[in-house]
């Protein structure tokens, strides 16, 4: 006899909740799993997750979304990386691209050849000029990576989009595929007595919703995992001191960049994200170093278009829940942790948690999760959070903004051991340890390390094998190949207009 479907109940209809509901609807058999999502319009969503990582394309592929439609409906734009301004010190800037610097030569990483050429006085162009993505960013250009060129593997891309429209889009998508949506505010969470698992939720209306498996996507409130199951919070504020953000959209400007911009400021940093219909802006800051009013004024002073509405203040803490999965409840999104949006990692963490959850979810026959699988989920989640944390800390600690209290503090604080190890390796030979799982890639680390003025003392000995004359010639050839590729790209504005125009307009134009 078929077991009754496993009842999955998701609390929260922000990006995390609807991404989870959509993925469950796509992957899980409707006769074996039922999916219900509860959200409260009265409470609303955070709605500021506007920048993403290339991995989101895999998520969209998994759902089978049409990319152009997705971008039209979310007012999306393309993102080739992040430009960091003034992070090393005022006046300096660099791009962290989604893609490689150079190419492997004889299996040896490019940065070693480039650094050797520098040390030997060959005077090669800056490292960033060997990245197609950075060169495209510098020209405000975009094109899809194409399999037809030798440089196809050199870069990837992600999206900027309107986070509110994204949740709406996924809501329509998921409810059309069998997800039951319930509007209401959860006011009580009942536990069963034997194992302390969640049994049911009660809404303000009095309605009771029973389930077998619960996903806490209730945002910073962490209604199930934090409040009810009392999973402790690990605070990472000593490494990532920002605790507030002002967010405000403004009119779209001429500067239609295919990248996010992050500008360091006295008490934090300001983001700028171009969308089709407007530009998103925000100031992430630490109240220890700048007042709310001062931070708001700094943000408004940096807008490159008329503000569309009043700035909105968001409060947060850096850290995570000690366990992301406990008993029959998984926390996903802000309910399980938060790392500031410096590298646009939150939706990636959501995506990764959903994928791992789907892999490890109990079958209807078992109904209860195997504790070994729960531990595996938590191990993966911990590793990912910690690797991202190390990468974010690097941006802060590698600065030369002397005499500014926030920046003096983060330059000198005690680093986690894993980061110290990475910095030592880089310092001695330009190496960055590589992990199969998790983020960020070697080239991402190199972008920030070199971008913020850190340089190794030596290069990998394996790069010694190439005679200097040949090295010089190969660097020149690669440099012009990368430049030619970037020059052939249309502007980002043209690429968006062409790709995202409504299908009917396209047909009319071609007939
Ligand atoms: C300043 C800032 C900037 C950010 N920028 C980025 C970015 O650029 N890129 C990125 O990837 N991420 C970013 N993020 C993170 C991103 O916004 C979130 O990770 C993402 O939106 C997921 O949020 P969520 O769904 O977990 O929570 P929320 O959006 O807060 O949703 C919570 C849901 O739970 C519901 N809820 C809560 N309590 C109850 C209750 N009692 N009963 C019923 N429903 C309830 C709410 O109504 C809502 O539907 C940013 C975050 C902040 C704070």
Coordinates of C-alpha atoms and ligand atoms in Angstrom, one line a residue:
X1 CA 0.0 0.0 0.0
X2 CA 1.2 3.5 -0.8
X3 CA 2.1 5.6 2.3
X4 CA 0.2 8.8 2.6
X5 CA 2.0 11.8 1.2
X6 CA 4.7 13.4 3.4
X7 CA 3.2 16.8 4.3
X8 CA 5.8 19.6 3.9
X9 CA 4.8 22.9 5.4
X10 CA 6.9 26.0 4.6
X11 CA 6.5 29.1 6.8
X12 CA 7.3 32.3 4.9
X13 CA 6.8 33.7 1.4
X14 CA 9.9 35.7 0.8
X15 CA 12.5 34.6 -1.7
X16 CA 13.5 31.7 0.5
X17 CA 10.0 30.4 0.9
X18 CA 9.0 30.6 -2.7
X19 CA 12.3 29.3 -4.0
X20 CA 11.8 26.3 -1.7
X21 CA 8.2 25.8 -2.7
X22 CA 9.0 26.0 -6.4
X23 CA 11.9 23.5 -6.2
X24 CA 9.8 21.1 -4.1
X25 CA 7.0 21.3 -6.7
X26 CA 9.4 20.6 -9.5
X27 CA 11.4 17.8 -7.9
X28 CA 9.0 15.9 -5.6
X29 CA 6.3 13.6 -6.8
X30 CA 2.9 15.1 -6.0
X31 CA 1.4 11.8 -4.9
X32 CA 4.2 11.3 -2.4
X33 CA 4.7 14.8 -1.1
X34 CA 2.2 17.6 -0.4
X35 CA 3.5 21.2 -0.2
X36 CA 1.9 24.0 1.7
X37 CA 3.3 27.5 2.1
X38 CA 2.0 30.0 4.8
X39 CA 2.8 33.7 4.4
X40 CA 1.6 36.8 6.0
X41 CA 1.0 40.0 3.9
X42 CA 0.6 41.8 7.2
X43 CA 4.3 41.1 8.0
X44 CA 5.7 41.3 4.5
X45 CA 9.1 40.4 3.2
X46 CA 12.6 41.8 3.4
X47 CA 12.6 42.3 -0.4
X48 CA 16.1 43.6 -0.9
X49 CA 17.9 40.7 -2.4
X50 CA 18.7 42.2 -5.8
X51 CA 22.0 40.8 -6.7
X52 CA 22.8 37.1 -7.3
X53 CA 25.6 34.7 -8.2
X54 CA 25.9 32.6 -11.4
X55 CA 24.7 29.5 -9.6
X56 CA 21.1 30.9 -9.7
X57 CA 21.1 30.0 -13.4
X58 CA 21.4 26.4 -12.4
X59 CA 18.4 26.9 -10.1
X60 CA 16.4 28.4 -12.9
X61 CA 17.4 25.6 -15.2
X62 CA 16.3 23.1 -12.7
X63 CA 12.9 24.7 -12.7
X64 CA 13.0 24.9 -16.5
X65 CA 12.4 28.7 -16.5
X66 CA 12.5 30.6 -19.8
X67 CA 15.4 33.1 -19.1
X68 CA 14.0 36.0 -21.1
X69 CA 10.6 35.7 -19.5
X70 CA 12.2 35.5 -16.1
X71 CA 14.2 38.6 -16.7
X72 CA 11.2 40.5 -18.1
X73 CA 9.0 39.6 -15.2
X74 CA 11.6 40.5 -12.6
X75 CA 13.0 43.6 -14.4
X76 CA 16.3 41.7 -14.4
X77 CA 19.7 42.7 -15.8
X78 CA 22.9 40.9 -16.3
X79 CA 25.7 40.8 -13.8
X80 CA 29.3 40.0 -14.7
X81 CA 30.8 40.7 -11.3
X82 CA 31.1 43.4 -8.6
X83 CA 33.2 46.5 -8.8
X84 CA 34.8 47.5 -5.5
X85 CA 35.6 51.1 -5.1
X86 CA 37.7 52.6 -2.3
X87 CA 38.0 49.3 -0.4
X88 CA 41.8 49.1 -0.5
X89 CA 42.0 52.9 0.0
X90 CA 40.1 55.9 -1.4
X91 CA 40.6 56.2 -5.2
X92 CA 41.5 52.5 -5.8
X93 CA 39.1 50.2 -7.5
X94 CA 38.9 46.7 -8.9
X95 CA 36.3 44.2 -10.2
X96 CA 35.6 40.8 -8.8
X97 CA 34.5 39.1 -12.0
X98 CA 32.5 35.9 -12.5
X99 CA 35.3 34.2 -14.5
X100 CA 38.9 33.4 -14.8
X101 CA 42.0 35.5 -15.1
X102 CA 44.0 34.2 -18.1
X103 CA 44.1 30.5 -18.7
X104 CA 46.1 27.5 -17.4
X105 CA 49.4 27.0 -19.2
X106 CA 50.8 23.5 -18.9
X107 CA 48.4 23.0 -16.0
X108 CA 49.9 25.9 -14.0
X109 CA 47.6 28.7 -12.9
X110 CA 47.9 32.0 -14.8
X111 CA 48.6 34.3 -11.9
X112 CA 52.0 32.6 -11.4
X113 CA 53.1 33.4 -14.9
X114 CA 51.7 36.9 -14.7
X115 CA 53.4 37.6 -11.3
X116 CA 56.7 36.1 -12.6
X117 CA 56.5 38.4 -15.6
X118 CA 56.0 41.4 -13.2
X119 CA 58.9 40.3 -11.0
X120 CA 61.2 39.9 -14.0
X121 CA 60.4 43.4 -15.3
X122 CA 58.4 42.3 -18.4
X123 CA 55.8 44.9 -17.3
X124 CA 52.7 43.0 -18.3
X125 CA 49.3 44.8 -18.2
X126 CA 47.3 44.6 -14.9
X127 CA 45.9 41.2 -14.1
X128 CA 42.3 42.4 -14.6
X129 CA 43.0 43.0 -18.3
X130 CA 43.3 39.2 -18.7
X131 CA 39.7 38.7 -17.7
X132 CA 37.0 38.9 -20.4
X133 CA 34.4 39.7 -17.7
X134 CA 36.3 42.6 -16.3
X135 CA 37.0 44.1 -19.7
X136 CA 33.3 43.8 -20.5
X137 CA 32.5 45.5 -17.2
X138 CA 34.9 48.4 -18.1
X139 CA 33.0 48.9 -21.4
X140 CA 29.5 48.4 -19.8
X141 CA 29.1 45.6 -22.4
X142 CA 27.5 42.2 -22.2
X143 CA 27.2 39.1 -24.3
X144 CA 26.4 35.5 -23.4
X145 CA 29.4 33.2 -23.0
X146 CA 29.6 31.3 -26.2
X147 CA 30.8 27.8 -26.8
X148 CA 32.1 28.8 -30.2
X149 CA 35.2 30.7 -29.0
X150 CA 38.3 29.6 -27.2
X151 CA 37.5 32.0 -24.5
X152 CA 34.1 30.5 -23.7
X153 CA 35.1 29.2 -20.4
X154 CA 36.5 32.5 -19.2
X155 CA 33.4 33.9 -17.7
X156 CA 29.9 33.4 -16.4
X157 CA 27.1 35.7 -15.5
X158 CA 24.4 36.2 -12.9
X159 CA 21.4 38.5 -12.6
X160 CA 20.2 41.6 -10.8
X161 CA 16.5 41.6 -10.2
X162 CA 13.7 43.1 -8.2
X163 CA 13.4 40.8 -5.2
X164 CA 9.7 41.6 -4.7
X165 CA 8.9 40.7 -8.3
X166 CA 11.0 37.6 -8.0
X167 CA 8.9 36.3 -5.0
X168 CA 5.7 37.1 -7.0
X169 CA 7.0 35.4 -10.1
X170 CA 7.9 32.2 -8.1
X171 CA 4.6 32.3 -6.2
X172 CA 2.7 32.2 -9.5
X173 CA 5.0 29.5 -10.8
X174 CA 4.7 27.3 -7.7
X175 CA 1.0 27.7 -7.1
X176 CA 0.3 26.8 -10.7
X177 CA 2.2 23.5 -10.0
X178 CA 0.2 22.4 -7.0
X179 CA 1.7 24.3 -4.0
X180 CA -1.1 25.3 -1.6
X181 CA -0.7 28.9 -0.4
X182 CA -2.3 29.9 2.9
X183 CA -2.5 33.5 3.9
X184 CA -2.2 34.1 7.6
X185 CA 0.0 34.8 10.6
X186 CA 1.4 31.8 12.6
X187 CA 0.8 32.5 16.3
X188 CA 1.5 29.1 17.8
X189 CA 3.8 26.2 17.1
X190 CA 2.9 22.9 18.8
X191 CA 5.5 20.2 19.5
X192 CA 4.8 16.5 19.9
X193 CA 5.8 15.2 23.3
X194 CA 8.1 12.2 22.5
X195 CA 10.8 13.7 20.3
X196 CA 10.0 17.4 20.5
X197 CA 9.3 17.5 16.7
X198 CA 6.9 20.1 15.3
X199 CA 3.4 18.8 15.0
X200 CA 1.3 21.7 13.8
X201 CA 1.0 25.4 13.5
X202 CA -1.9 27.6 14.5
X203 CA -2.8 30.8 12.6
X204 CA -4.3 34.0 14.0
X205 CA -7.6 32.9 12.4
X206 CA -7.6 29.8 14.5
X207 CA -6.9 27.5 11.6
X208 CA -4.5 24.6 12.5
X209 CA -2.1 23.2 10.0
X210 CA -0.5 19.9 10.7
X211 CA 2.6 18.6 8.9
X212 CA 5.4 16.0 8.9
X213 CA 8.2 18.2 7.8
X214 CA 8.6 22.0 8.3
X215 CA 10.7 24.5 6.5
X216 CA 11.3 27.7 8.4
X217 CA 11.6 30.6 5.9
X218 CA 10.1 33.1 8.3
X219 CA 13.1 35.5 7.9
X220 CA 15.0 37.1 10.7
X221 CA 12.1 36.1 13.1
X222 CA 13.2 32.4 12.8
X223 CA 9.8 31.4 14.2
X224 CA 10.3 27.7 14.2
X225 CA 14.1 27.0 14.4
X226 CA 15.0 29.9 16.7
X227 CA 11.9 30.8 18.7
X228 CA 10.2 27.4 19.1
X229 CA 13.1 24.9 18.8
X230 CA 15.5 27.2 20.6
X231 CA 18.4 26.5 18.3
X232 CA 21.0 29.0 19.6
X233 CA 22.3 31.9 17.5
X234 CA 26.1 32.1 16.8
X235 CA 27.0 35.8 16.6
X236 CA 29.7 36.7 14.1
X237 CA 29.5 40.5 14.8
X238 CA 33.1 40.6 16.0
X239 CA 34.2 39.8 12.4
X240 CA 31.4 41.4 10.4
X241 CA 30.5 44.5 12.4
X242 CA 27.8 46.0 10.1
X243 CA 24.4 45.7 11.7
X244 CA 22.1 48.0 9.7
X245 CA 21.3 49.0 6.1
X246 CA 19.4 51.8 4.5
X247 CA 17.8 50.8 1.2
X248 CA 16.3 53.2 -1.4
X249 CA 15.7 52.8 -5.2
X250 CA 16.3 55.7 -7.6
X251 CA 15.6 56.4 -11.2
X252 CA 17.6 54.4 -13.7
X253 CA 20.6 56.4 -14.9
X254 CA 22.7 56.4 -18.1
X255 CA 25.4 54.3 -16.3
X256 CA 23.8 51.0 -17.0
X257 CA 26.4 48.7 -15.6
X258 CA 26.5 44.9 -16.1
X259 CA 27.9 44.7 -12.5
X260 CA 27.0 45.6 -9.0
X261 CA 29.0 48.5 -7.5
X262 CA 30.2 48.5 -3.9
X263 CA 31.8 51.6 -2.5
X264 CA 33.5 51.6 0.8
X265 CA 32.6 54.4 3.2
X266 CA 33.6 55.6 6.7
X267 CA 31.2 53.3 8.5
X268 CA 30.5 50.5 5.9
X269 CA 29.8 50.4 2.2
X270 CA 27.2 51.4 -0.4
X271 CA 25.7 49.1 -3.0
X272 CA 24.4 50.2 -6.4
X273 CA 22.4 47.7 -8.5
X274 CA 21.0 48.6 -12.0
X275 CA 17.6 47.1 -12.9
X276 CA 15.6 47.7 -16.0
X277 CA 13.1 50.0 -14.3
X278 CA 15.2 51.6 -11.6
X279 CA 18.5 51.4 -9.7
X280 CA 18.7 49.8 -6.3
X281 CA 20.9 51.4 -3.7
X282 CA 21.7 50.7 -0.1
X283 CA 24.2 51.6 2.6
X284 CA 25.3 48.7 4.9
X285 CA 26.9 50.1 8.0
X286 CA 27.9 49.6 11.6
X287 CA 26.2 51.7 14.2
X288 CA 29.4 51.6 16.2
X289 CA 31.1 53.8 13.6
X290 CA 28.4 55.9 12.0
X291 CA 25.0 57.1 13.1
X292 CA 21.8 56.1 11.3
X293 CA 21.2 59.7 10.2
X294 CA 24.7 60.1 8.9
X295 CA 24.6 56.8 7.0
X296 CA 21.3 57.8 5.4
X297 CA 22.7 61.2 4.3
X298 CA 25.7 59.4 2.8
X299 CA 23.5 57.1 0.8
X300 CA 21.2 59.9 -0.5
X301 CA 24.2 61.9 -1.4
X302 CA 25.5 59.2 -3.6
X303 CA 22.4 58.4 -5.7
X304 CA 22.8 59.0 -9.4
X305 CA 19.1 59.5 -10.0
X306 CA 16.0 60.9 -8.2
X307 CA 15.0 58.8 -5.1
X308 CA 11.9 56.8 -5.7
X309 CA 10.4 56.7 -2.2
X310 CA 11.7 57.0 1.4
X311 CA 14.8 55.1 2.5
X312 CA 14.0 52.0 4.5
X313 CA 16.0 50.9 7.5
X314 CA 16.8 47.2 8.0
X315 CA 18.4 45.8 11.2
X316 CA 20.4 42.6 11.2
X317 CA 23.1 40.7 12.9
X318 CA 25.8 38.6 11.2
X319 CA 25.8 35.0 12.2
X320 CA 23.9 31.8 11.9
X321 CA 21.9 29.2 13.9
X322 CA 24.0 26.5 15.4
X323 CA 22.0 23.9 13.5
X324 CA 20.2 24.6 10.3
X325 CA 18.2 21.4 10.5
X326 CA 16.9 20.1 13.8
X327 CA 14.4 17.3 14.2
X328 CA 11.7 17.7 11.5
X329 CA 12.5 21.4 10.8
X330 CA 15.0 23.0 8.4
X331 CA 15.7 26.7 8.5
X332 CA 16.4 28.3 5.1
X333 CA 17.2 31.9 4.3
X334 CA 17.3 34.6 6.9
X335 CA 15.7 32.2 9.4
X336 CA 18.9 30.2 9.5
X337 CA 21.6 32.9 9.2
X338 CA 22.7 36.1 7.6
X339 CA 26.0 37.3 6.1
X340 CA 25.9 40.8 4.8
X341 CA 25.2 41.2 1.0
X342 CA 28.8 42.2 0.1
X343 CA 29.2 39.2 -2.3
X344 CA 25.5 38.6 -2.9
X345 CA 25.6 35.3 -1.2
X346 CA 22.2 35.0 0.6
X347 CA 20.1 33.7 -2.3
X348 CA 22.9 31.3 -3.1
X349 CA 22.8 30.0 0.5
X350 CA 19.1 29.6 0.0
X351 CA 19.5 27.7 -3.2
X352 CA 22.2 25.4 -1.8
X353 CA 20.2 24.7 1.3
X354 CA 17.1 23.8 -0.8
X355 CA 19.2 21.4 -3.0
X356 CA 20.8 19.7 0.0
X357 CA 17.4 19.4 1.7
X358 CA 15.8 17.8 -1.3
X359 CA 18.7 15.3 -1.5
X360 CA 18.4 14.4 2.2
X361 CA 14.7 14.7 2.8
X362 CA 13.0 11.7 4.4
X363 CA 10.9 9.5 2.1
X364 CA 7.2 9.2 2.9
X365 CA 7.8 5.6 4.0
X366 CA 10.3 6.7 6.6
X367 CA 8.5 9.9 7.6
X368 CA 11.3 10.8 10.1
X369 CA 14.7 12.0 8.9
X370 CA 17.7 9.8 9.5
X371 CA 20.0 11.6 12.1
X372 CA 23.0 10.9 9.9
X373 CA 21.5 12.8 7.0
X374 CA 20.6 15.7 9.3
X375 CA 24.2 15.8 10.5
X376 CA 25.4 15.8 6.8
X377 CA 23.1 18.7 6.0
X378 CA 24.4 20.7 8.9
X379 CA 28.0 19.9 8.0
X380 CA 27.5 21.1 4.5
X381 CA 25.7 24.2 5.7
X382 CA 28.4 25.0 8.3
X383 CA 31.3 24.6 5.8
X384 CA 29.6 26.9 3.3
X385 CA 28.8 29.6 5.8
X386 CA 32.3 29.6 7.1
X387 CA 33.9 29.8 3.7
X388 CA 31.8 32.7 2.7
X389 CA 32.5 34.4 6.0
X390 CA 36.3 34.1 5.4
X391 CA 35.9 35.6 2.0
X392 CA 33.8 38.5 3.4
X393 CA 36.3 39.2 6.2
X394 CA 39.1 39.3 3.6
X395 CA 37.5 42.4 2.0
X396 CA 37.5 44.2 5.3
X397 CA 40.8 43.2 6.7
X398 CA 42.9 43.8 3.6
X399 CA 42.5 47.6 3.6
X400 CA 44.8 50.6 3.8
X401 CA 42.2 53.1 4.9
X402 CA 44.5 54.4 7.7
X403 CA 43.0 56.6 10.4
X404 CA 39.3 55.5 10.0
X405 CA 38.2 53.7 13.1
X406 CA 36.1 51.0 11.4
X407 CA 38.8 50.2 8.9
X408 CA 41.6 50.4 11.5
X409 CA 39.7 47.9 13.6
X410 CA 39.1 45.4 10.9
X411 CA 42.6 45.6 9.6
X412 CA 44.0 44.5 13.0
X413 CA 41.4 42.1 14.3
X414 CA 42.2 38.4 15.0
X415 CA 41.3 36.3 11.9
X416 CA 39.8 32.8 11.9
X417 CA 42.5 30.2 11.5
X418 CA 41.3 29.0 8.0
X419 CA 41.7 32.5 6.7
X420 CA 45.1 33.0 8.2
X421 CA 46.2 29.8 6.5
X422 CA 44.9 31.0 3.2
X423 CA 46.7 34.3 3.5
X424 CA 50.0 32.6 4.5
X425 CA 49.8 30.4 1.4
X426 CA 49.1 33.3 -0.9
X427 CA 51.9 35.4 0.7
X428 CA 54.5 32.7 0.2
X429 CA 53.8 31.5 -3.4
X430 CA 50.6 33.1 -4.7
X431 CA 48.6 29.9 -4.0
X432 CA 45.0 29.8 -3.0
X433 CA 43.8 26.5 -1.6
X434 CA 41.1 25.0 -3.7
X435 CA 38.0 23.2 -2.3
X436 CA 35.8 21.0 -4.4
X437 CA 32.7 22.0 -2.5
X438 CA 31.6 25.5 -1.6
X439 CA 32.6 29.0 -2.4
X440 CA 34.5 31.0 -3.5
X441 CA 36.6 30.0 -6.5
X442 CA 40.3 30.6 -6.7
X443 CA 39.9 33.4 -9.2
X444 CA 37.4 35.1 -6.9
X445 CA 40.0 35.1 -4.1
X446 CA 42.7 36.3 -6.5
X447 CA 40.5 39.2 -7.6
X448 CA 40.1 40.4 -4.0
X449 CA 43.7 39.6 -2.9
X450 CA 45.4 41.5 -5.8
X451 CA 42.6 44.0 -6.0
X452 CA 43.1 45.1 -2.4
X453 CA 46.9 45.4 -2.8
X454 CA 48.1 42.1 -1.4
X455 CA 50.9 40.6 -3.4
X456 CA 52.8 37.3 -2.9
X457 CA 56.5 37.2 -2.2
X458 CA 57.1 34.6 -5.0
X459 CA 55.3 32.6 -7.6
X460 CA 54.9 28.9 -8.1
X461 CA 58.2 27.3 -9.2
X462 CA 56.2 25.4 -11.9
X463 CA 55.9 28.7 -13.8
X464 CA 59.7 28.9 -14.2
X465 CA 59.8 26.4 -17.0
X466 CA 58.7 28.9 -19.7
X467 CA 61.6 31.0 -21.2
X468 CA 61.0 34.7 -20.6
X469 CA 60.8 35.6 -24.3
X470 CA 58.1 33.0 -24.8
X471 CA 56.3 34.1 -21.7
X472 CA 56.3 37.7 -23.0
X473 CA 54.9 36.7 -26.3
X474 CA 52.2 34.5 -24.9
X475 CA 51.0 37.2 -22.5
X476 CA 50.8 39.7 -25.4
X477 CA 48.8 37.2 -27.5
X478 CA 46.4 36.4 -24.7
X479 CA 46.0 40.0 -23.8
X480 CA 44.9 40.9 -27.3
X481 CA 42.6 37.9 -27.6
X482 CA 40.8 38.9 -24.4
X483 CA 40.5 42.5 -25.6
X484 CA 39.2 41.5 -29.0
X485 CA 36.5 39.3 -27.3
X486 CA 35.3 42.1 -25.0
X487 CA 35.3 44.7 -27.8
X488 CA 32.9 42.5 -29.9
X489 CA 30.2 42.7 -27.2
X490 CA 27.1 44.9 -27.5
X491 CA 26.4 47.3 -24.7
X492 CA 24.6 46.0 -21.7
X493 CA 21.6 48.3 -22.4
X494 CA 21.4 47.0 -26.0
X495 CA 21.7 43.4 -24.8
X496 CA 18.9 43.8 -22.3
X497 CA 16.6 45.7 -24.8
X498 CA 17.1 43.0 -27.4
X499 CA 16.8 40.0 -25.1
X500 CA 14.0 41.2 -22.9
X501 CA 11.7 42.8 -25.4
X502 CA 8.2 41.3 -25.3
X503 CA 7.8 38.3 -27.7
X504 CA 5.1 40.0 -29.8
X505 CA 7.4 43.0 -30.4
X506 CA 10.1 40.6 -31.5
X507 CA 7.8 38.8 -34.0
X508 CA 6.6 42.1 -35.5
X509 CA 10.2 43.3 -35.9
X510 CA 11.3 40.1 -37.7
X511 CA 8.3 40.0 -40.1
Ligands
LIG1 C1 20.2 44.9 3.5 C2 20.1 43.6 2.8 C3 20.5 43.5 1.5 C4 20.4 42.2 0.8 N1 20.9 42.1 -0.4 C5 20.9 40.9 -1.0 C6 21.5 40.7 -2.3 O1 21.9 41.6 -3.0 N2 21.5 39.4 -2.7 C7 21.1 38.3 -2.0 O2 21.2 37.2 -2.5 N3 20.5 38.5 -0.8 C8 20.4 39.7 -0.3 N4 19.9 39.9 0.9 C9 19.3 38.8 1.6 C10 17.9 38.5 1.0 O3 17.1 39.6 1.1 C11 17.3 37.3 1.7 O4 18.2 36.3 1.9 C12 16.2 36.8 0.9 O5 15.3 37.8 0.6 C13 15.4 35.7 1.7 O6 14.7 36.3 2.7 P1 13.7 35.3 3.5 O7 12.8 34.8 2.5 O8 14.5 34.4 4.3 O9 13.0 36.3 4.5 P2 11.9 37.4 4.3 O10 12.0 38.1 3.0 O11 11.9 38.3 5.5 O12 10.5 36.6 4.3 C14 10.0 36.1 5.5 C15 8.6 35.6 5.2 O13 8.1 35.0 6.4 C16 6.8 35.5 6.7 N5 6.5 35.4 8.1 C17 7.3 35.8 9.1 N6 6.7 35.6 10.3 C18 5.5 35.0 10.0 C19 4.4 34.5 10.8 N7 4.4 34.6 12.1 N8 3.4 33.9 10.1 C20 3.4 33.8 8.8 N9 4.4 34.3 8.0 C21 5.4 34.8 8.6 C22 6.8 36.9 6.1 O14 5.5 37.4 5.9 C23 7.6 36.6 4.8 O15 6.7 36.1 3.8 C24 19.9 41.1 1.6 C25 19.4 41.3 2.9 C26 19.5 42.5 3.5 C27 19.0 42.6 4.9

